[in-house]
Short mmCIF file of C-alpha atoms in Angstrom, two decimals:
data_model
loop_
_atom_site.label_atom_id
_atom_site.label_comp_id
_atom_site.label_asym_id
_atom_site.label_seq_id
_atom_site.Cartn_x
_atom_site.Cartn_y
_atom_site.Cartn_z
CA MET A 818 0.00 0.00 0.00
CA ASN A 819 1.50 3.29 -1.05
CA ASN A 820 1.19 6.32 1.19
CA LYS A 821 1.66 9.07 -1.35
CA ASP A 822 2.85 12.52 -0.49
CA LEU A 823 -0.16 14.81 -0.82
CA ASN A 824 2.00 17.52 -2.34
CA VAL A 825 2.90 15.28 -5.26
CA GLY A 826 0.26 14.68 -7.92
CA VAL A 827 -0.65 11.09 -8.57
CA GLU A 828 0.57 9.65 -11.83
CA ALA A 829 -2.86 8.59 -13.04
CA THR A 830 -4.12 10.59 -16.05
CA ILE A 831 -7.44 10.65 -17.82
CA GLY A 832 -7.66 8.02 -20.50
CA HIS A 833 -5.11 5.40 -19.56
CA GLY A 834 -7.53 2.71 -20.60
CA ARG A 835 -4.85 0.23 -21.66
CA ASP A 836 -3.71 -0.25 -18.06
CA LEU A 837 -7.21 -0.54 -16.58
CA GLU A 838 -7.84 -4.10 -17.75
CA ALA A 839 -4.59 -5.42 -16.34
CA SER A 840 -4.85 -3.50 -13.08
CA TRP A 841 -8.48 -4.44 -12.59
CA SER A 842 -7.79 -8.17 -12.67
CA HIS A 843 -4.73 -7.81 -10.40
CA ASP A 844 -4.60 -8.11 -6.62
CA HIS A 845 -6.94 -10.94 -5.62
CA GLY A 846 -9.74 -9.89 -7.98
CA GLY A 847 -10.27 -6.67 -6.05
CA ASP A 848 -10.79 -8.21 -2.60
CA PHE A 849 -7.85 -6.28 -1.14
CA VAL A 850 -6.66 -2.77 -1.98
CA THR A 851 -5.93 -2.97 -5.71
CA GLN A 852 -3.21 -1.40 -7.82
CA LEU A 853 -5.91 0.80 -9.32
CA GLU A 854 -6.72 2.28 -5.92
CA ASN A 855 -3.06 2.67 -4.98
CA ASN A 856 -2.03 4.26 -8.28
CA ASN A 857 -5.12 6.18 -9.39
CA LEU A 858 -6.63 7.48 -6.14
CA ALA A 859 -4.99 10.04 -3.85
CA ARG A 860 -4.91 9.68 -0.07
CA GLY A 861 -6.22 13.16 0.63
CA LEU A 862 -8.38 12.49 3.70
CA GLN A 863 -6.65 12.97 7.03
CA GLN A 864 -7.67 11.65 10.42
CA ARG A 865 -9.47 14.87 11.39
CA HIS A 866 -11.39 14.79 8.10
CA ILE A 867 -12.64 11.25 8.71
CA GLN A 868 -13.67 12.08 12.28
CA MET A 869 -15.60 15.16 11.27
CA ILE A 870 -17.12 13.67 8.10
CA ALA A 871 -18.87 11.09 10.25
CA ILE A 872 -20.12 13.82 12.61
CA ALA A 873 -21.24 15.97 9.68
CA GLY A 874 -23.19 13.05 8.25
CA ALA A 875 -25.00 12.25 11.47
CA ILE A 876 -25.84 15.77 12.68
CA GLY A 877 -28.29 17.32 10.26
CA THR A 878 -31.93 18.12 9.69
CA GLY A 879 -32.92 15.14 11.83
CA LEU A 880 -31.45 16.91 14.86
CA PHE A 881 -32.19 20.55 14.06
CA LEU A 882 -35.71 20.12 12.65
CA GLY A 883 -36.90 16.60 13.42
CA LEU A 884 -36.69 16.34 17.20
CA GLY A 885 -40.00 18.14 17.65
CA GLY A 886 -41.80 15.43 15.70
CA SER A 887 -40.16 12.74 17.81
CA ILE A 888 -41.27 14.44 21.03
CA GLN A 889 -44.78 14.75 19.59
CA THR A 890 -44.87 11.06 18.65
CA GLY A 891 -43.33 9.40 21.70
CA GLY A 892 -43.27 12.03 24.44
CA PRO A 893 -40.09 13.30 26.14
CA LEU A 894 -39.14 9.96 27.74
CA GLY A 895 -40.28 7.88 24.76
CA ALA A 896 -38.14 9.99 22.42
CA LEU A 897 -35.17 9.80 24.78
CA LEU A 898 -35.39 6.00 25.03
CA GLY A 899 -35.89 5.69 21.27
CA TYR A 900 -32.78 7.69 20.42
CA ALA A 901 -30.76 5.92 23.13
CA THR A 902 -31.74 2.51 21.73
CA VAL A 903 -30.78 3.45 18.19
CA GLY A 904 -27.60 5.02 19.54
CA LEU A 905 -26.57 1.65 20.97
CA ILE A 906 -27.31 0.02 17.60
CA VAL A 907 -25.14 2.64 15.91
CA CYS A 908 -22.39 1.85 18.42
CA ALA A 909 -22.46 -1.82 17.43
CA VAL A 910 -22.48 -0.90 13.72
CA GLN A 911 -19.55 1.50 14.11
CA PHE A 912 -17.35 -0.97 15.96
CA ALA A 913 -18.22 -3.76 13.52
CA LEU A 914 -17.35 -1.50 10.59
CA GLY A 915 -14.10 -0.44 12.24
CA GLU A 916 -12.91 -4.02 12.74
CA VAL A 917 -13.59 -5.11 9.14
CA ALA A 918 -12.44 -1.83 7.54
CA ALA A 919 -9.14 -1.95 9.44
CA LEU A 920 -8.49 -5.38 7.90
CA LEU A 921 -9.77 -4.41 4.42
CA PRO A 922 -9.48 -0.62 3.87
CA VAL A 923 -10.91 -0.65 0.34
CA THR A 924 -12.93 1.83 -1.72
CA GLY A 925 -16.62 1.02 -1.35
CA SER A 926 -16.13 -0.19 2.22
CA PHE A 927 -18.75 -2.69 3.35
CA VAL A 928 -19.94 -3.33 -0.22
CA ARG A 929 -16.56 -4.86 -1.10
CA HIS A 930 -16.42 -6.50 2.35
CA ALA A 931 -19.70 -8.28 1.55
CA GLU A 932 -18.16 -9.87 -1.55
CA PHE A 933 -15.07 -10.96 0.36
CA LEU A 934 -16.90 -12.37 3.39
CA VAL A 935 -20.35 -13.43 2.16
CA ASP A 936 -21.14 -13.68 -1.57
CA PRO A 937 -20.35 -11.54 -4.65
CA ALA A 938 -24.08 -11.37 -5.35
CA PHE A 939 -24.66 -9.92 -1.88
CA GLY A 940 -22.04 -7.24 -2.48
CA PHE A 941 -23.59 -6.38 -5.85
CA ALA A 942 -27.10 -6.08 -4.36
CA ILE A 943 -25.95 -3.83 -1.50
CA GLY A 944 -23.78 -1.75 -3.84
CA LEU A 945 -26.59 -1.25 -6.34
CA ASN A 946 -28.91 -0.24 -3.49
CA ILE A 947 -26.44 2.40 -2.25
CA VAL A 948 -25.74 3.74 -5.75
CA TYR A 949 -29.38 4.28 -6.69
CA GLY A 950 -30.18 5.59 -3.21
CA ASN A 951 -27.50 8.25 -3.49
CA LEU A 952 -28.52 9.10 -7.06
CA LEU A 953 -31.85 10.21 -5.57
CA SER A 954 -30.46 11.61 -2.30
CA VAL A 955 -28.36 14.35 -3.92
CA PRO A 956 -31.24 16.03 -5.83
CA ALA A 957 -33.46 15.55 -2.78
CA GLU A 958 -31.04 17.51 -0.60
CA ILE A 959 -30.74 20.23 -3.27
CA SER A 960 -34.54 20.46 -3.36
CA ALA A 961 -34.57 20.82 0.42
CA ILE A 962 -32.09 23.69 0.15
CA CYS A 963 -34.55 25.52 -2.13
CA VAL A 964 -37.27 25.22 0.53
CA LEU A 965 -34.90 26.52 3.19
CA PHE A 966 -33.93 29.58 1.13
CA GLN A 967 -37.61 30.47 0.71
CA TYR A 968 -37.56 31.34 4.42
CA TRP A 969 -35.60 34.47 3.45
CA THR A 970 -36.38 35.29 -0.17
CA ASP A 971 -38.97 34.94 -2.94
CA LEU A 972 -36.36 34.41 -5.67
CA SER A 973 -37.05 31.54 -8.06
CA PRO A 974 -35.98 28.16 -6.64
CA ALA A 975 -34.50 27.36 -10.07
CA LEU A 976 -31.69 29.82 -9.30
CA PHE A 977 -30.67 28.00 -6.12
CA ILE A 978 -30.98 24.61 -7.83
CA CYS A 979 -28.52 25.70 -10.52
CA ILE A 980 -26.12 27.21 -7.98
CA PHE A 981 -25.99 24.13 -5.78
CA ILE A 982 -25.77 21.67 -8.68
CA VAL A 983 -22.66 23.55 -9.81
CA LEU A 984 -21.22 23.77 -6.28
CA THR A 985 -21.85 20.08 -5.57
CA PHE A 986 -20.27 19.07 -8.87
CA VAL A 987 -17.21 21.26 -8.23
CA VAL A 988 -16.68 19.69 -4.79
CA GLY A 989 -17.23 16.20 -6.20
CA ILE A 990 -14.73 16.60 -9.06
CA SER A 991 -12.11 18.35 -6.90
CA PHE A 992 -9.25 16.69 -5.04
CA VAL A 993 -10.77 14.65 -2.21
CA GLY A 994 -8.84 16.72 0.35
CA ILE A 995 -10.94 19.76 -0.64
CA TYR A 996 -14.09 17.77 0.13
CA GLY A 997 -12.54 16.83 3.46
CA GLU A 998 -11.81 20.46 4.36
CA ILE A 999 -15.34 21.59 3.42
CA GLU A 1000 -16.94 18.83 5.49
CA PHE A 1001 -14.55 19.60 8.34
CA PHE A 1002 -15.70 23.24 8.32
CA PHE A 1003 -19.40 22.29 8.16
CA ALA A 1004 -18.99 19.80 10.99
CA CYS A 1005 -17.41 22.48 13.18
CA LEU A 1006 -20.37 24.78 12.49
CA LYS A 1007 -22.84 22.05 13.38
CA ILE A 1008 -21.05 21.15 16.60
CA LEU A 1009 -20.90 24.77 17.70
CA LEU A 1010 -24.60 25.27 16.91
CA VAL A 1011 -25.63 22.10 18.73
CA ILE A 1012 -23.64 23.09 21.81
CA PHE A 1013 -25.13 26.60 21.66
CA LEU A 1014 -28.71 25.29 21.28
CA ILE A 1015 -28.28 22.82 24.14
CA ILE A 1016 -26.96 25.56 26.43
CA LEU A 1017 -29.70 27.96 25.25
CA GLY A 1018 -32.37 25.33 25.88
CA LEU A 1019 -31.02 24.69 29.37
CA VAL A 1020 -30.96 28.43 30.15
CA ILE A 1021 -34.56 28.81 28.96
CA ASP A 1022 -35.65 25.73 30.93
CA LEU A 1023 -34.09 27.08 34.13
CA GLY A 1024 -35.71 30.49 33.67
CA GLY A 1025 -32.54 32.35 32.73
CA ILE A 1026 -34.30 34.51 30.11
CA PRO A 1027 -35.83 37.73 31.54
CA GLY A 1028 -39.60 37.47 31.64
CA GLN A 1029 -39.61 33.67 31.27
CA GLU A 1030 -40.47 31.47 34.23
CA ARG A 1031 -38.62 28.28 35.08
CA ILE A 1032 -39.96 25.20 33.24
CA GLY A 1033 -37.96 22.35 34.76
CA PHE A 1034 -39.53 18.93 34.10
CA ARG A 1035 -43.05 20.35 34.01
CA TYR A 1036 -43.86 18.74 30.64
CA TRP A 1037 -42.71 15.33 31.86
CA LYS A 1038 -45.55 15.49 34.40
CA THR A 1039 -48.18 17.13 32.18
CA PRO A 1040 -48.99 15.91 29.54
CA GLY A 1041 -46.62 13.11 30.66
CA PRO A 1042 -43.40 11.29 29.77
CA PHE A 1043 -45.01 9.13 27.05
CA VAL A 1044 -47.50 9.77 24.26
CA GLU A 1045 -50.00 7.16 23.14
CA HIS A 1046 -49.51 6.43 19.44
CA ILE A 1047 -52.26 4.70 17.41
CA ALA A 1048 -53.33 2.51 20.38
CA THR A 1049 -54.11 3.38 23.99
CA GLY A 1050 -52.59 2.44 27.32
CA PRO A 1051 -49.13 0.87 27.74
CA TRP A 1052 -49.31 -0.66 24.24
CA GLY A 1053 -49.95 2.76 22.71
CA GLN A 1054 -47.03 4.20 24.68
CA PHE A 1055 -44.77 1.40 23.44
CA LEU A 1056 -45.83 2.07 19.83
CA GLY A 1057 -44.96 5.73 20.36
CA TYR A 1058 -41.48 4.72 21.54
CA TRP A 1059 -41.10 2.31 18.60
CA ALA A 1060 -42.19 4.95 16.07
CA VAL A 1061 -39.56 7.33 17.47
CA MET A 1062 -36.93 4.62 17.14
CA THR A 1063 -37.85 4.14 13.50
CA ASN A 1064 -37.41 7.88 12.89
CA ALA A 1065 -34.17 8.01 14.90
CA VAL A 1066 -32.53 5.52 12.53
CA PHE A 1067 -32.67 8.06 9.74
CA SER A 1068 -31.39 10.83 12.00
CA PHE A 1069 -28.22 8.80 12.60
CA ALA A 1070 -27.87 7.87 8.91
CA GLY A 1071 -24.50 8.81 7.47
CA VAL A 1072 -22.16 7.55 10.18
CA GLU A 1073 -21.51 4.43 8.10
CA SER A 1074 -20.12 6.43 5.17
CA LEU A 1075 -16.85 7.37 6.90
CA ALA A 1076 -15.11 4.30 5.41
CA MET A 1077 -16.45 4.63 1.85
CA ALA A 1078 -13.28 6.38 0.72
CA ALA A 1079 -10.88 4.20 2.71
CA ALA A 1080 -8.43 3.99 -0.20
CA GLU A 1081 -8.32 7.80 -0.21
CA THR A 1082 -7.64 8.02 3.52
CA GLN A 1083 -4.22 8.39 5.10
CA ASN A 1084 -3.35 5.44 7.35
CA PRO A 1085 -6.88 3.96 7.10
CA ARG A 1086 -6.17 0.93 9.29
CA ARG A 1087 -5.60 3.26 12.22
CA ASN A 1088 -7.68 6.32 11.41
CA ILE A 1089 -10.96 4.63 10.45
CA PRO A 1090 -11.21 2.57 13.69
CA LYS A 1091 -10.24 5.68 15.66
CA ALA A 1092 -13.10 7.58 14.01
CA CYS A 1093 -15.53 4.71 14.61
CA LYS A 1094 -14.70 4.71 18.32
CA LYS A 1095 -14.83 8.42 18.99
CA VAL A 1096 -17.46 9.73 16.62
CA PHE A 1097 -20.10 7.46 18.10
CA ALA A 1098 -19.64 8.86 21.61
CA ARG A 1099 -19.84 12.48 20.43
CA VAL A 1100 -22.85 11.98 18.19
CA LEU A 1101 -24.68 10.01 20.85
CA ILE A 1102 -23.98 12.65 23.49
CA PHE A 1103 -25.17 15.43 21.18
CA TYR A 1104 -28.40 13.62 20.33
CA ILE A 1105 -29.19 12.39 23.83
CA LEU A 1106 -28.59 15.82 25.36
CA ALA A 1107 -30.57 17.52 22.58
CA VAL A 1108 -33.53 15.14 22.97
CA LEU A 1109 -33.47 15.59 26.75
CA ILE A 1110 -33.41 19.40 26.50
CA VAL A 1111 -36.13 19.54 23.82
CA GLY A 1112 -38.32 17.27 25.92
CA MET A 1113 -37.93 19.71 28.81
CA ILE A 1114 -38.66 22.96 26.95
CA VAL A 1115 -41.42 21.92 24.52
CA SER A 1116 -44.64 20.15 25.44
CA SER A 1117 -45.48 17.05 23.39
CA ASP A 1118 -48.94 18.48 22.67
CA ASP A 1119 -47.68 21.92 21.60
CA PRO A 1120 -49.65 22.80 18.41
CA ARG A 1121 -46.59 24.62 16.99
CA LEU A 1122 -44.94 21.23 16.43
CA ASN A 1123 -47.49 20.65 13.65
CA ASP A 1124 -45.75 23.25 11.47
CA TYR A 1125 -44.40 21.27 8.50
CA THR A 1126 -42.92 24.16 6.53
CA GLY A 1127 -39.59 22.39 6.15
CA ASP A 1128 -37.59 25.44 7.27
CA ALA A 1129 -36.28 26.67 10.60
CA THR A 1130 -39.72 27.56 11.96
CA MET A 1131 -40.45 23.88 12.66
CA SER A 1132 -37.39 23.49 14.91
CA PRO A 1133 -38.33 23.10 18.60
CA PHE A 1134 -35.34 25.27 19.53
CA VAL A 1135 -36.66 28.04 17.27
CA ILE A 1136 -40.17 27.69 18.69
CA VAL A 1137 -38.96 28.24 22.24
CA ALA A 1138 -36.37 30.91 21.35
CA SER A 1139 -38.99 32.89 19.40
CA ALA A 1140 -41.37 32.71 22.33
CA ALA A 1141 -38.57 34.02 24.54
CA GLY A 1142 -38.08 36.98 22.19
CA ILE A 1143 -34.72 35.91 20.70
CA LYS A 1144 -35.25 36.97 17.09
CA ALA A 1145 -31.92 35.93 15.54
CA ILE A 1146 -32.20 32.20 16.32
CA PRO A 1147 -34.48 31.24 13.36
CA SER A 1148 -32.08 32.70 10.78
CA VAL A 1149 -29.03 31.13 12.45
CA VAL A 1150 -30.67 27.70 12.56
CA ASN A 1151 -31.90 28.03 8.97
CA ALA A 1152 -28.41 28.95 7.76
CA VAL A 1153 -26.77 25.97 9.47
CA VAL A 1154 -29.51 23.62 8.25
CA ILE A 1155 -28.74 24.80 4.68
CA THR A 1156 -25.09 23.87 5.22
CA SER A 1157 -26.29 20.54 6.64
CA ALA A 1158 -28.35 19.82 3.52
CA TRP A 1159 -25.46 20.72 1.21
CA SER A 1160 -23.08 18.68 3.36
CA SER A 1161 -25.44 15.72 3.00
CA SER A 1162 -25.53 16.13 -0.78
CA ASN A 1163 -21.70 16.20 -0.90
CA GLN A 1164 -21.53 13.12 1.28
CA ALA A 1165 -24.11 11.26 -0.84
CA LEU A 1166 -22.11 12.12 -3.97
CA LEU A 1167 -18.89 10.81 -2.41
CA SER A 1168 -20.56 7.63 -1.16
CA GLY A 1169 -22.37 6.93 -4.45
CA THR A 1170 -19.33 7.53 -6.66
CA ARG A 1171 -16.94 5.45 -4.54
CA VAL A 1172 -19.33 2.51 -4.34
CA LEU A 1173 -19.81 2.70 -8.12
CA TYR A 1174 -16.01 2.75 -8.52
CA GLY A 1175 -15.75 -0.25 -6.19
CA LEU A 1176 -18.36 -2.16 -8.23
CA ALA A 1177 -16.38 -1.40 -11.40
CA ILE A 1178 -13.21 -2.78 -9.78
CA LYS A 1179 -15.06 -6.04 -9.15
CA GLY A 1180 -16.41 -6.12 -12.71
CA GLN A 1181 -19.99 -5.46 -11.55
CA ALA A 1182 -20.23 -2.10 -13.34
CA PRO A 1183 -18.83 -0.90 -16.70
CA LYS A 1184 -15.05 -0.41 -16.62
CA ILE A 1185 -15.43 3.15 -17.89
CA PHE A 1186 -16.25 4.06 -14.29
CA LEU A 1187 -12.63 3.24 -13.39
CA GLU A 1188 -11.34 6.34 -15.22
CA THR A 1189 -9.78 8.89 -12.86
CA THR A 1190 -8.46 12.42 -13.13
CA SER A 1191 -4.81 13.29 -12.67
CA TRP A 1192 -5.60 14.29 -9.06
CA GLY A 1193 -7.20 10.93 -8.26
CA VAL A 1194 -10.98 11.43 -8.59
CA PRO A 1195 -13.19 8.91 -10.49
CA TYR A 1196 -14.56 11.61 -12.80
CA VAL A 1197 -16.83 9.35 -14.89
CA CYS A 1198 -18.62 8.28 -11.69
CA VAL A 1199 -18.99 11.94 -10.71
CA LEU A 1200 -20.36 12.90 -14.15
CA PHE A 1201 -22.84 10.02 -14.03
CA ASN A 1202 -24.14 11.10 -10.60
CA THR A 1203 -24.27 14.75 -11.70
CA CYS A 1204 -26.73 13.88 -14.47
CA PHE A 1205 -29.26 12.83 -11.83
CA MET A 1206 -28.86 16.08 -9.86
CA PHE A 1207 -31.14 17.75 -12.40
CA LEU A 1208 -34.04 15.76 -10.93
CA ALA A 1209 -34.05 18.55 -8.35
CA PHE A 1210 -35.90 20.70 -10.93
CA MET A 1211 -38.93 18.50 -10.22
CA ALA A 1212 -39.25 20.61 -7.08
CA LEU A 1213 -40.58 23.41 -9.31
CA SER A 1214 -43.76 21.42 -9.90
CA SER A 1215 -45.87 20.55 -6.88
CA SER A 1216 -47.33 17.40 -8.47
CA ALA A 1217 -43.94 16.21 -9.74
CA MET A 1218 -42.46 16.96 -6.32
CA THR A 1219 -44.97 14.59 -4.73
CA VAL A 1220 -43.83 11.79 -7.01
CA PHE A 1221 -40.19 12.71 -6.48
CA TRP A 1222 -40.39 12.57 -2.68
CA TRP A 1223 -42.27 9.29 -2.96
CA LEU A 1224 -39.29 7.92 -4.91
CA VAL A 1225 -36.86 9.32 -2.36
CA ASP A 1226 -38.77 7.65 0.48
CA LEU A 1227 -38.11 4.32 -1.21
CA THR A 1228 -34.44 4.69 -0.31
CA ALA A 1229 -35.04 5.39 3.39
CA ALA A 1230 -34.96 1.69 4.31
CA GLY A 1231 -31.56 1.55 2.61
CA VAL A 1232 -30.01 2.88 5.82
CA LEU A 1233 -31.09 -0.21 7.74
CA VAL A 1234 -30.07 -2.44 4.84
CA SER A 1235 -26.57 -0.89 4.93
CA TRP A 1236 -26.28 -1.29 8.70
CA SER A 1237 -27.45 -4.91 8.42
CA CYS A 1238 -24.83 -5.55 5.74
CA ILE A 1239 -22.06 -4.16 7.99
CA LEU A 1240 -23.18 -6.39 10.85
CA VAL A 1241 -23.49 -9.50 8.63
CA ASN A 1242 -19.97 -8.88 7.32
CA HIS A 1243 -18.61 -8.66 10.85
CA ILE A 1244 -20.44 -11.78 12.01
CA ARG A 1245 -19.04 -13.70 9.04
CA LEU A 1246 -15.53 -12.44 9.84
CA CYS A 1247 -15.82 -13.64 13.44
CA LEU A 1248 -17.18 -17.05 12.38
CA ALA A 1249 -14.47 -17.47 9.73
CA MET A 1250 -11.68 -16.64 12.20
CA LYS A 1251 -13.13 -19.11 14.68
CA LYS A 1252 -13.41 -21.76 11.94
CA GLN A 1253 -9.81 -21.22 10.83
CA GLY A 1254 -8.41 -21.07 14.37
CA ILE A 1255 -7.20 -17.48 14.03
CA PRO A 1256 -7.42 -15.45 17.28
CA ARG A 1257 -9.24 -12.12 16.99
CA THR A 1258 -6.29 -10.44 18.68
CA GLU A 1259 -4.45 -10.64 15.34
CA LEU A 1260 -6.88 -8.13 13.79
CA PRO A 1261 -5.53 -4.58 13.41
CA PHE A 1262 -8.48 -3.42 15.52
CA HIS A 1263 -10.74 -5.56 17.74
CA ASN A 1264 -12.96 -5.41 20.83
CA ARG A 1265 -14.06 -8.13 23.23
CA TRP A 1266 -17.78 -7.44 23.05
CA THR A 1267 -18.33 -7.08 19.29
CA PRO A 1268 -18.94 -10.83 18.63
CA TYR A 1269 -21.98 -10.45 20.92
CA SER A 1270 -23.13 -6.93 20.05
CA SER A 1271 -23.27 -7.51 16.28
CA PRO A 1272 -25.90 -10.31 16.35
CA VAL A 1273 -28.10 -8.33 18.77
CA ALA A 1274 -27.81 -5.17 16.66
CA LEU A 1275 -28.56 -7.17 13.49
CA PHE A 1276 -31.74 -8.54 15.07
CA MET A 1277 -32.80 -5.00 16.02
CA CYS A 1278 -32.05 -3.63 12.52
CA ILE A 1279 -34.13 -6.34 10.87
CA ALA A 1280 -36.96 -5.83 13.38
CA ILE A 1281 -37.05 -2.07 12.74
CA LEU A 1282 -36.81 -2.63 8.97
CA LEU A 1283 -39.74 -5.08 8.94
CA THR A 1284 -41.89 -2.90 11.20
CA GLY A 1285 -40.97 0.47 9.63
CA GLY A 1286 -44.43 0.83 8.10
CA PHE A 1287 -46.41 -0.76 10.93
CA SER A 1288 -48.85 2.17 11.11
CA THR A 1289 -50.20 1.31 7.64
CA PHE A 1290 -51.45 -2.03 9.00
CA THR A 1291 -53.56 -0.43 11.73
CA LYS A 1292 -57.26 0.24 11.34
CA GLY A 1293 -58.01 3.37 9.31
CA ASN A 1294 -54.35 4.15 8.53
CA TRP A 1295 -53.79 2.17 5.33
CA ASP A 1296 -51.82 4.21 2.79
CA PRO A 1297 -50.45 2.46 -0.32
CA ALA A 1298 -47.71 5.07 -0.85
CA SER A 1299 -46.47 4.74 2.74
CA PHE A 1300 -46.53 0.95 2.51
CA VAL A 1301 -44.52 0.91 -0.72
CA SER A 1302 -42.01 3.49 0.50
CA ALA A 1303 -41.44 1.49 3.71
CA TYR A 1304 -40.99 -1.93 2.14
CA LEU A 1305 -40.15 -1.74 -1.58
CA ASP A 1306 -36.41 -1.55 -0.87
CA ILE A 1307 -36.47 -5.07 0.58
CA PRO A 1308 -37.64 -6.89 -2.60
CA LEU A 1309 -35.40 -4.64 -4.72
CA VAL A 1310 -32.29 -5.79 -2.82
CA ILE A 1311 -33.43 -9.42 -2.91
CA ALA A 1312 -34.13 -9.17 -6.66
CA ALA A 1313 -30.67 -7.69 -7.34
CA PHE A 1314 -29.09 -10.45 -5.25
CA LEU A 1315 -30.94 -13.26 -7.05
CA LEU A 1316 -30.38 -11.68 -10.48
CA TRP A 1317 -26.59 -11.50 -10.07
CA LYS A 1318 -26.51 -14.95 -8.50
CA PHE A 1319 -28.48 -16.37 -11.44
CA ILE A 1320 -26.42 -14.59 -14.12
CA LYS A 1321 -22.98 -15.24 -12.63
CA GLY A 1322 -23.69 -18.44 -10.72
CA THR A 1323 -21.99 -17.12 -7.58
CA LYS A 1324 -21.81 -19.14 -4.37
CA PHE A 1325 -21.62 -18.24 -0.71
CA VAL A 1326 -17.99 -18.15 0.35
CA PRO A 1327 -17.29 -21.08 2.72
CA LEU A 1328 -15.99 -19.88 6.08
CA ALA A 1329 -12.89 -22.05 5.72
CA ASP A 1330 -12.07 -20.50 2.32
CA ILE A 1331 -12.19 -16.82 3.28
CA PRO A 1332 -8.52 -15.74 2.90
CA ILE A 1333 -8.23 -14.04 6.28
CA ARG A 1334 -4.65 -15.17 6.82
CA GLU A 1335 -3.70 -13.62 3.48
CA ALA A 1336 -5.44 -10.38 4.48
CA LEU A 1337 -3.49 -10.32 7.74
CA LYS A 1338 -0.27 -10.78 5.77
CA GLU A 1339 -1.24 -7.71 3.73
CA VAL A 1340 -1.43 -5.76 6.99
CA THR A 1341 2.04 -6.98 7.99
CA ARG A 1342 3.53 -6.23 4.56
CA HIS A 1343 2.26 -2.65 4.55
CA PRO A 1344 2.65 -1.16 8.05
CA GLU A 1345 1.34 2.35 8.61
CA PRO A 1346 3.60 5.07 10.05
CA ALA A 1347 2.68 6.63 13.36
CA ASP A 1348 0.91 9.98 13.26
CA PRO A 1349 3.09 12.92 14.28
CA LYS A 1350 2.10 14.34 17.65
CA ALA A 1351 0.40 17.71 17.53
CA VAL A 1352 2.02 20.51 19.49
CA GLY A 1353 1.11 24.06 20.43
CA TRP A 1354 -2.21 25.48 19.26
CA LYS A 1355 -2.87 22.44 17.03
CA ARG A 1356 -2.93 20.27 20.13
CA VAL A 1357 -5.43 22.57 21.84
CA ILE A 1358 -7.99 22.73 19.02
CA GLY A 1359 -7.34 19.08 18.18
CA ILE A 1360 -9.45 18.11 21.18
CA LEU A 1361 -12.44 18.28 18.79
CA TRP A 1362 -11.25 15.27 16.81
CA ASP A 1363 -8.40 13.58 18.72
#
């Protein structure tokens, strides 16, 4: 594995098609880091980038705008328990991803891991699911940006669509280090805003705003800690908690993408596990504190939570701050939510293009997607994804927008499918090592509890996936669109799996045949240098990501 100097341009140039065929078939059929990745991609993502990219992906509209809906659905305690439960699932997913990615730091992350540890057809199905999901996610985020800008101006949304298509394309086609710096900056903004809103909420709750009385835990007593959802009594309260948990999954979505560009990350075997360990704790703390504070300052039956404008006015923090006479908060929140939406579109573009590149390495996508620029970006993948950004213009038509968002909802279950894939990969790795008599201590990164946490988290992911549309099965709540959006992703993944298995005749990889010992030898052959210790002011501000 080559660790290239970032100040030296990579030797890959556009159009070296003659070398692609030979390089593609080299290096274990693409199971390990290939010559293509070493020679044609640039390691432009540093440890701080990886840490903050994961934070940027997990802290977004779900936190700033969506917490009010969770409080309304499950009550303050129901929402808190729901987010805590999903937080523990995310913990298991992160540690499972860290262990496998440290052994196999390849482009496409868990998609390529699935081929190595389970079945090539499984990797193809998961990869195709991620690619098409991100093809729709980018224009969806750009459409959301248009709605957010309407909070300030009446200018045509078409103007903002054009601007952000260009900006997203420029970031996507630029050196990956530029993407890392932009996401690093956005993540810092989000962290600062979250900390500010948590402190502001606590001050308001304790009566620190002149003219506002102390709230305390008043709303936990009346209307109560739980909200009955669909049914009544304890069963209704449980359904409220479960509905919150279903929503919380999508608030945490994005943390799994930190390893998608592993072959473009400096020292990935050390930095990706480090990010998996530390990002989880920070994201969980932010969410748990935010849910706790929101549950204290906003009543679950507050009619203002029914505002579905899509901009800052629906944020529970804005609702309370406006009532307290703090006029600047709505604009500040709206501005940061815009950066969150654009950050999400950048992240979806990175994830979609790198998975597509990984599929091409394995021969599961046209080889033209292996073409890279001289600075190490798979430009054909970026151009392909950019073509779908223009779907955002559907936002200009209300009827077309309805259809568009219906299509986007189809990809929501893809988050749980991705998490399930990560956990299945890890379970297979553990079983294979046990079968081959290889101690887990030989892994570059391992934890004692992950062989037990992964099966439990996988059970929970499948349970949430299968019950994601449970409300449509209750009396008087049947909605065909909601049913399809909740469950269509499942048969699509199964169909892709069976199709590739039928066409290629692939077989599940026997546990005894998974070349784990060879992968461990790759780790030994290519040791990673230690990170230089930060000193002075870099050490002080490095507390955010170290």
